[in-house]
mmCIF file of C-alpha atoms in Angstrom:
data_model
loop_
_atom_site.group_PDB
_atom_site.id
_atom_site.type_symbol
_atom_site.label_atom_id
_atom_site.label_comp_id
_atom_site.label_asym_id
_atom_site.label_seq_id
_atom_site.Cartn_x
_atom_site.Cartn_y
_atom_site.Cartn_z
ATOM 1 C CA ASP A 11 16.133 -6.191 -10.023
ATOM 2 C CA ALA A 12 14.587 -8.622 -8.266
ATOM 3 C CA GLY A 13 12.796 -6.406 -6.793
ATOM 4 C CA VAL A 14 11.485 -5.732 -2.415
ATOM 5 C CA ILE A 15 12.336 -9.053 -0.855
ATOM 6 C CA GLN A 16 10.471 -10.428 1.019
ATOM 7 C CA SER A 17 11.153 -13.822 3.901
ATOM 8 C CA PRO A 18 9.550 -15.419 5.619
ATOM 9 C CA ARG A 19 6.248 -15.734 2.399
ATOM 10 C CA HIS A 20 4.472 -17.279 4.728
ATOM 11 C CA GLU A 21 4.958 -17.969 8.987
ATOM 12 C CA VAL A 22 2.832 -19.807 11.112
ATOM 13 C CA THR A 23 3.149 -19.393 14.695
ATOM 14 C CA GLU A 24 1.754 -19.465 18.293
ATOM 15 C CA MET A 25 0.645 -17.055 20.746
ATOM 16 C CA GLY A 26 3.672 -15.659 22.261
ATOM 17 C CA GLN A 27 6.168 -16.846 20.282
ATOM 18 C CA GLU A 28 9.026 -14.222 19.134
ATOM 19 C CA VAL A 29 8.745 -13.292 14.975
ATOM 20 C CA THR A 30 11.049 -11.424 12.778
ATOM 21 C CA LEU A 31 9.921 -9.854 9.593
ATOM 22 C CA ARG A 32 13.305 -9.085 6.655
ATOM 23 C CA CYS A 33 13.131 -6.961 3.590
ATOM 24 C CA LYS A 34 15.647 -6.224 1.560
ATOM 25 C CA PRO A 35 15.025 -3.225 -0.570
ATOM 26 C CA ILE A 36 15.218 -2.179 -4.149
ATOM 27 C CA SER A 37 18.789 -1.379 -4.560
ATOM 28 C CA GLY A 38 19.691 2.179 -4.936
ATOM 29 C CA HIS A 39 16.282 3.000 -3.285
ATOM 30 C CA ASP A 40 16.704 6.078 0.262
ATOM 31 C CA TYR A 41 12.779 5.495 1.567
ATOM 32 C CA LEU A 42 11.732 1.794 3.364
ATOM 33 C CA PHE A 43 8.385 1.208 4.580
ATOM 34 C CA TRP A 44 7.166 -1.450 6.447
ATOM 35 C CA TYR A 45 2.841 -1.836 6.110
ATOM 36 C CA ARG A 46 0.385 -4.800 7.760
ATOM 37 C CA GLN A 47 -3.166 -5.478 5.713
ATOM 38 C CA THR A 48 -5.855 -7.066 7.331
ATOM 39 C CA MET A 49 -9.822 -6.716 6.671
ATOM 40 C CA MET A 50 -10.991 -4.575 9.110
ATOM 41 C CA ARG A 51 -8.667 -2.002 8.206
ATOM 42 C CA GLY A 52 -7.104 -2.773 4.651
ATOM 43 C CA LEU A 53 -3.386 -1.454 4.643
ATOM 44 C CA GLU A 54 -1.335 0.736 7.488
ATOM 45 C CA LEU A 55 1.638 2.577 7.997
ATOM 46 C CA LEU A 56 3.049 0.926 10.924
ATOM 47 C CA ILE A 57 7.380 2.504 9.793
ATOM 48 C CA TYR A 58 8.967 3.835 6.908
ATOM 49 C CA PHE A 59 12.988 4.376 6.971
ATOM 50 C CA ASN A 60 14.678 7.131 5.098
ATOM 51 C CA ASN A 61 18.242 6.192 4.714
ATOM 52 C CA ASN A 62 18.427 3.930 7.046
ATOM 53 C CA VAL A 63 16.611 5.966 10.056
ATOM 54 C CA PRO A 64 13.168 5.182 11.517
ATOM 55 C CA ILE A 65 11.310 8.415 10.508
ATOM 56 C CA ASP A 66 7.524 8.093 11.783
ATOM 57 C CA ASP A 67 7.030 4.953 14.232
ATOM 58 C CA SER A 68 3.647 5.977 15.039
ATOM 59 C CA GLY A 69 2.217 4.044 13.862
ATOM 60 C CA MET A 70 3.586 1.017 15.375
ATOM 61 C CA PRO A 71 0.391 -0.687 17.352
ATOM 62 C CA GLU A 72 3.089 -0.985 20.490
ATOM 63 C CA ASP A 73 5.642 -1.933 21.877
ATOM 64 C CA ARG A 74 5.620 -5.588 21.091
ATOM 65 C CA PHE A 75 6.154 -4.080 17.254
ATOM 66 C CA SER A 76 10.089 -2.877 16.196
ATOM 67 C CA ALA A 77 12.266 -2.556 13.505
ATOM 68 C CA LYS A 78 15.471 -1.725 12.832
ATOM 69 C CA MET A 79 17.351 -1.404 9.429
ATOM 70 C CA PRO A 80 21.469 -1.615 10.427
ATOM 71 C CA ASN A 81 22.163 -1.137 6.833
ATOM 72 C CA ALA A 82 20.321 0.200 3.425
ATOM 73 C CA SER A 83 20.110 -3.283 2.030
ATOM 74 C CA PHE A 84 18.429 -4.660 4.540
ATOM 75 C CA SER A 85 15.388 -4.145 7.168
ATOM 76 C CA THR A 86 13.468 -6.815 9.830
ATOM 77 C CA LEU A 87 10.712 -6.075 12.236
ATOM 78 C CA LYS A 88 10.174 -7.971 14.426
ATOM 79 C CA ILE A 89 6.742 -9.173 17.191
ATOM 80 C CA GLN A 90 7.012 -9.923 21.154
ATOM 81 C CA PRO A 91 5.627 -11.640 22.089
ATOM 82 C CA SER A 92 2.752 -12.374 19.596
ATOM 83 C CA GLU A 93 -0.151 -12.564 19.426
ATOM 84 C CA PRO A 94 -3.708 -13.687 17.222
ATOM 85 C CA ARG A 95 -4.424 -10.094 16.802
ATOM 86 C CA ASP A 96 -1.200 -10.194 14.657
ATOM 87 C CA SER A 97 -2.417 -11.738 12.327
ATOM 88 C CA ALA A 98 -1.852 -10.378 9.034
ATOM 89 C CA VAL A 99 0.138 -9.115 5.525
ATOM 90 C CA TYR A 100 3.189 -7.205 6.476
ATOM 91 C CA PHE A 101 3.850 -5.915 3.263
ATOM 92 C CA CYS A 102 7.632 -4.004 3.022
ATOM 93 C CA ALA A 103 7.717 -1.279 0.044
ATOM 94 C CA SER A 104 11.418 1.269 -0.887
ATOM 95 C CA SER A 105 10.791 4.552 -2.713
ATOM 96 C CA LEU A 106 13.716 6.683 -4.782
ATOM 97 C CA VAL A 107 11.862 10.397 -4.802
ATOM 98 C CA THR A 108 13.535 11.867 -6.526
ATOM 99 C CA ASP A 109 11.110 14.864 -6.899
ATOM 100 C CA TYR A 110 11.032 15.866 -3.653
ATOM 101 C CA PRO A 111 9.422 18.263 -2.368
ATOM 102 C CA LYS A 112 7.158 18.237 -4.696
ATOM 103 C CA GLY A 113 6.184 14.533 -5.337
ATOM 104 C CA THR A 114 6.611 10.803 -4.114
ATOM 105 C CA GLY A 115 8.786 8.918 -5.094
ATOM 106 C CA GLU A 116 6.516 5.343 -6.070
ATOM 107 C CA LEU A 117 5.729 3.307 -4.045
ATOM 108 C CA PHE A 118 7.798 -1.060 -5.096
ATOM 109 C CA PHE A 119 5.782 -3.222 -2.910
ATOM 110 C CA GLY A 120 7.264 -6.873 -1.660
ATOM 111 C CA GLU A 121 5.150 -10.068 -1.724
ATOM 112 C CA GLY A 122 4.136 -9.561 1.588
ATOM 113 C CA SER A 123 4.775 -11.820 4.565
ATOM 114 C CA ARG A 124 1.407 -13.116 5.860
ATOM 115 C CA LEU A 125 1.805 -13.853 9.582
ATOM 116 C CA THR A 126 -0.372 -16.718 11.749
ATOM 117 C CA VAL A 127 -0.365 -16.534 15.306
ATOM 118 C CA LEU A 128 -2.679 -19.117 16.250
ATOM 119 C CA ALA B 4 -4.676 14.997 9.469
ATOM 120 C CA GLN B 5 -5.313 12.688 5.700
ATOM 121 C CA ARG B 6 -7.457 9.943 5.545
ATOM 122 C CA VAL B 7 -8.622 7.892 2.778
ATOM 123 C CA THR B 8 -12.113 6.336 1.886
ATOM 124 C CA GLN B 9 -13.214 3.901 -0.158
ATOM 125 C CA PRO B 10 -16.593 3.252 0.028
ATOM 126 C CA GLU B 11 -16.836 0.052 -1.828
ATOM 127 C CA LYS B 12 -15.332 -2.830 -0.682
ATOM 128 C CA LEU B 13 -16.913 -4.934 -3.985
ATOM 129 C CA LEU B 14 -17.623 -3.933 -7.075
ATOM 130 C CA SER B 15 -19.132 -6.499 -9.835
ATOM 131 C CA VAL B 16 -19.479 -6.230 -13.265
ATOM 132 C CA PHE B 17 -20.067 -7.005 -16.513
ATOM 133 C CA LYS B 18 -17.254 -7.690 -18.918
ATOM 134 C CA GLY B 19 -17.365 -4.385 -21.592
ATOM 135 C CA ALA B 20 -19.706 -2.693 -18.453
ATOM 136 C CA PRO B 21 -18.190 0.932 -16.974
ATOM 137 C CA VAL B 22 -16.455 0.949 -14.485
ATOM 138 C CA GLU B 23 -16.151 3.818 -11.550
ATOM 139 C CA LEU B 24 -14.506 3.166 -8.466
ATOM 140 C CA LYS B 25 -14.989 5.167 -6.302
ATOM 141 C CA CYS B 26 -11.896 7.426 -3.882
ATOM 142 C CA ASN B 27 -13.261 9.932 -1.397
ATOM 143 C CA TYR B 28 -9.881 11.924 0.809
ATOM 144 C CA SER B 29 -10.400 14.696 3.364
ATOM 145 C CA TYR B 30 -6.850 16.515 3.277
ATOM 146 C CA SER B 31 -6.237 20.321 4.887
ATOM 147 C CA GLY B 32 -3.779 21.154 1.097
ATOM 148 C CA SER B 33 -2.647 19.544 -1.811
ATOM 149 C CA PRO B 34 -2.508 16.532 -1.833
ATOM 150 C CA GLU B 35 -1.495 14.099 -4.091
ATOM 151 C CA LEU B 36 -3.273 11.252 -5.537
ATOM 152 C CA PHE B 37 -3.043 7.072 -6.568
ATOM 153 C CA TRP B 38 -4.353 4.541 -7.548
ATOM 154 C CA TYR B 39 -2.387 0.787 -6.956
ATOM 155 C CA VAL B 40 -3.616 -2.092 -8.388
ATOM 156 C CA GLN B 41 -2.478 -5.428 -6.528
ATOM 157 C CA TYR B 42 -4.272 -8.445 -9.724
ATOM 158 C CA SER B 43 -3.916 -12.614 -8.776
ATOM 159 C CA ARG B 44 -0.750 -13.190 -6.998
ATOM 160 C CA GLN B 45 1.643 -10.924 -7.786
ATOM 161 C CA ARG B 46 2.488 -7.156 -6.142
ATOM 162 C CA LEU B 47 0.958 -4.097 -5.162
ATOM 163 C CA GLN B 48 2.074 -1.488 -7.138
ATOM 164 C CA LEU B 49 1.370 1.744 -8.743
ATOM 165 C CA LEU B 50 -1.096 1.529 -11.675
ATOM 166 C CA LEU B 51 -1.222 5.745 -12.160
ATOM 167 C CA ARG B 52 -0.997 8.732 -10.349
ATOM 168 C CA HIS B 53 -2.830 12.366 -10.936
ATOM 169 C CA ILE B 54 -0.208 14.261 -11.403
ATOM 170 C CA SER B 55 0.862 12.536 -14.527
ATOM 171 C CA ARG B 56 -3.077 12.714 -16.189
ATOM 172 C CA GLU B 57 -2.424 9.458 -18.006
ATOM 173 C CA SER B 58 -4.763 6.622 -18.883
ATOM 174 C CA ILE B 59 -3.050 3.616 -18.559
ATOM 175 C CA LYS B 60 -4.969 -0.212 -19.391
ATOM 176 C CA GLY B 61 -7.389 2.582 -20.243
ATOM 177 C CA PHE B 62 -8.231 3.386 -16.722
ATOM 178 C CA THR B 63 -8.597 7.409 -16.025
ATOM 179 C CA ALA B 64 -8.968 8.928 -12.555
ATOM 180 C CA ASP B 65 -9.654 12.851 -12.542
ATOM 181 C CA LEU B 66 -9.208 14.519 -9.132
ATOM 182 C CA ASN B 67 -11.969 17.071 -8.293
ATOM 183 C CA LYS B 68 -11.072 19.923 -5.681
ATOM 184 C CA GLY B 69 -14.396 20.391 -5.383
ATOM 185 C CA GLU B 70 -15.739 17.273 -4.170
ATOM 186 C CA THR B 71 -12.144 15.703 -3.176
ATOM 187 C CA SER B 72 -12.499 12.854 -5.126
ATOM 188 C CA PHE B 73 -10.673 10.696 -7.104
ATOM 189 C CA HIS B 74 -12.811 8.117 -8.586
ATOM 190 C CA LEU B 75 -10.881 5.375 -11.490
ATOM 191 C CA LYS B 76 -12.648 4.805 -14.229
ATOM 192 C CA LYS B 77 -13.032 2.526 -17.741
ATOM 193 C CA PRO B 78 -15.267 2.926 -20.268
ATOM 194 C CA PHE B 79 -16.287 -0.250 -20.923
ATOM 195 C CA ALA B 80 -14.281 -2.855 -18.399
ATOM 196 C CA GLN B 81 -12.575 -6.424 -19.107
ATOM 197 C CA GLU B 82 -12.234 -10.415 -17.330
ATOM 198 C CA GLU B 83 -8.223 -9.019 -16.785
ATOM 199 C CA ASP B 84 -8.913 -6.097 -15.124
ATOM 200 C CA SER B 85 -10.333 -7.622 -11.859
ATOM 201 C CA ALA B 86 -7.947 -7.181 -9.162
ATOM 202 C CA MET B 87 -7.947 -5.168 -5.724
ATOM 203 C CA TYR B 88 -7.494 -0.667 -6.188
ATOM 204 C CA TYR B 89 -6.408 1.028 -3.819
ATOM 205 C CA CYS B 90 -6.540 4.942 -3.359
ATOM 206 C CA ALA B 91 -3.673 6.418 -2.145
ATOM 207 C CA LEU B 92 -2.966 10.064 -0.720
ATOM 208 C CA SER B 93 0.289 11.912 -0.051
ATOM 209 C CA GLY B 94 0.524 15.045 1.457
ATOM 210 C CA GLN B 95 2.665 18.188 -0.296
ATOM 211 C CA GLY B 96 6.225 17.489 0.802
ATOM 212 C CA TYR B 97 5.850 14.256 2.372
ATOM 213 C CA SER B 98 6.504 10.872 0.530
ATOM 214 C CA THR B 99 4.554 8.311 2.870
ATOM 215 C CA LEU B 100 1.033 6.974 0.824
ATOM 216 C CA THR B 101 -1.385 7.310 3.066
ATOM 217 C CA PHE B 102 -3.970 4.381 1.807
ATOM 218 C CA GLY B 103 -7.896 3.123 1.006
ATOM 219 C CA LYS B 104 -9.303 0.723 2.373
ATOM 220 C CA GLY B 105 -8.718 -0.441 -1.319
ATOM 221 C CA THR B 106 -12.108 -2.393 -4.031
ATOM 222 C CA MET B 107 -12.358 -5.798 -5.272
ATOM 223 C CA LEU B 108 -12.966 -5.693 -8.489
ATOM 224 C CA LEU B 109 -14.726 -8.610 -10.088
ATOM 225 C CA VAL B 110 -15.194 -8.768 -13.750
ATOM 226 C CA SER B 111 -17.665 -11.273 -15.139
ATOM 227 C CA PRO B 112 -17.875 -12.525 -18.816
#
């Protein structure tokens, strides 16, 4: 398995443009997470899905951010319109919770998408 | 609310020296604690979890509920240990992880 696959790896765009980040989770995993990494705030959970259903999007900064998971093998994170403060590395991760409710499945991360908004 | 604090942004040691990366947490129930590591040009990956009570790459971490800490320790640091280390917490029954801001460990020869 190639692991969690994210694209693009790097994106440079101008303020006001729409940005779409993509993620393919590990086959068979039932949880998918989107995290944002910045120097100031570290790793922040934006949203997560269970069996393609959004469970908690309270970490999404504002209405400019949206995420979808149309099927078990694909998710997108969209920013429209983008702003310079959105510049960060966005990580997608997936997991399979095998010992719920006692345990948390190990998170497998993608390589991240580095976004720069000018 | 759950919170993870890693007080050091950067920890620099010499090869062979002991290492302790600090992690304190805030959670009212029984948490699960983890350490994740990101080596240069590699993905963020799980290093160890407290329920496993195992040593990985010479690293150990003990959950101290009295001090609400989960410090990561290694008696003799190696250059290949240089990486970004994140402490993470999951509340009981939940599948999400709350991460600390991370500590960069630099091991010099």
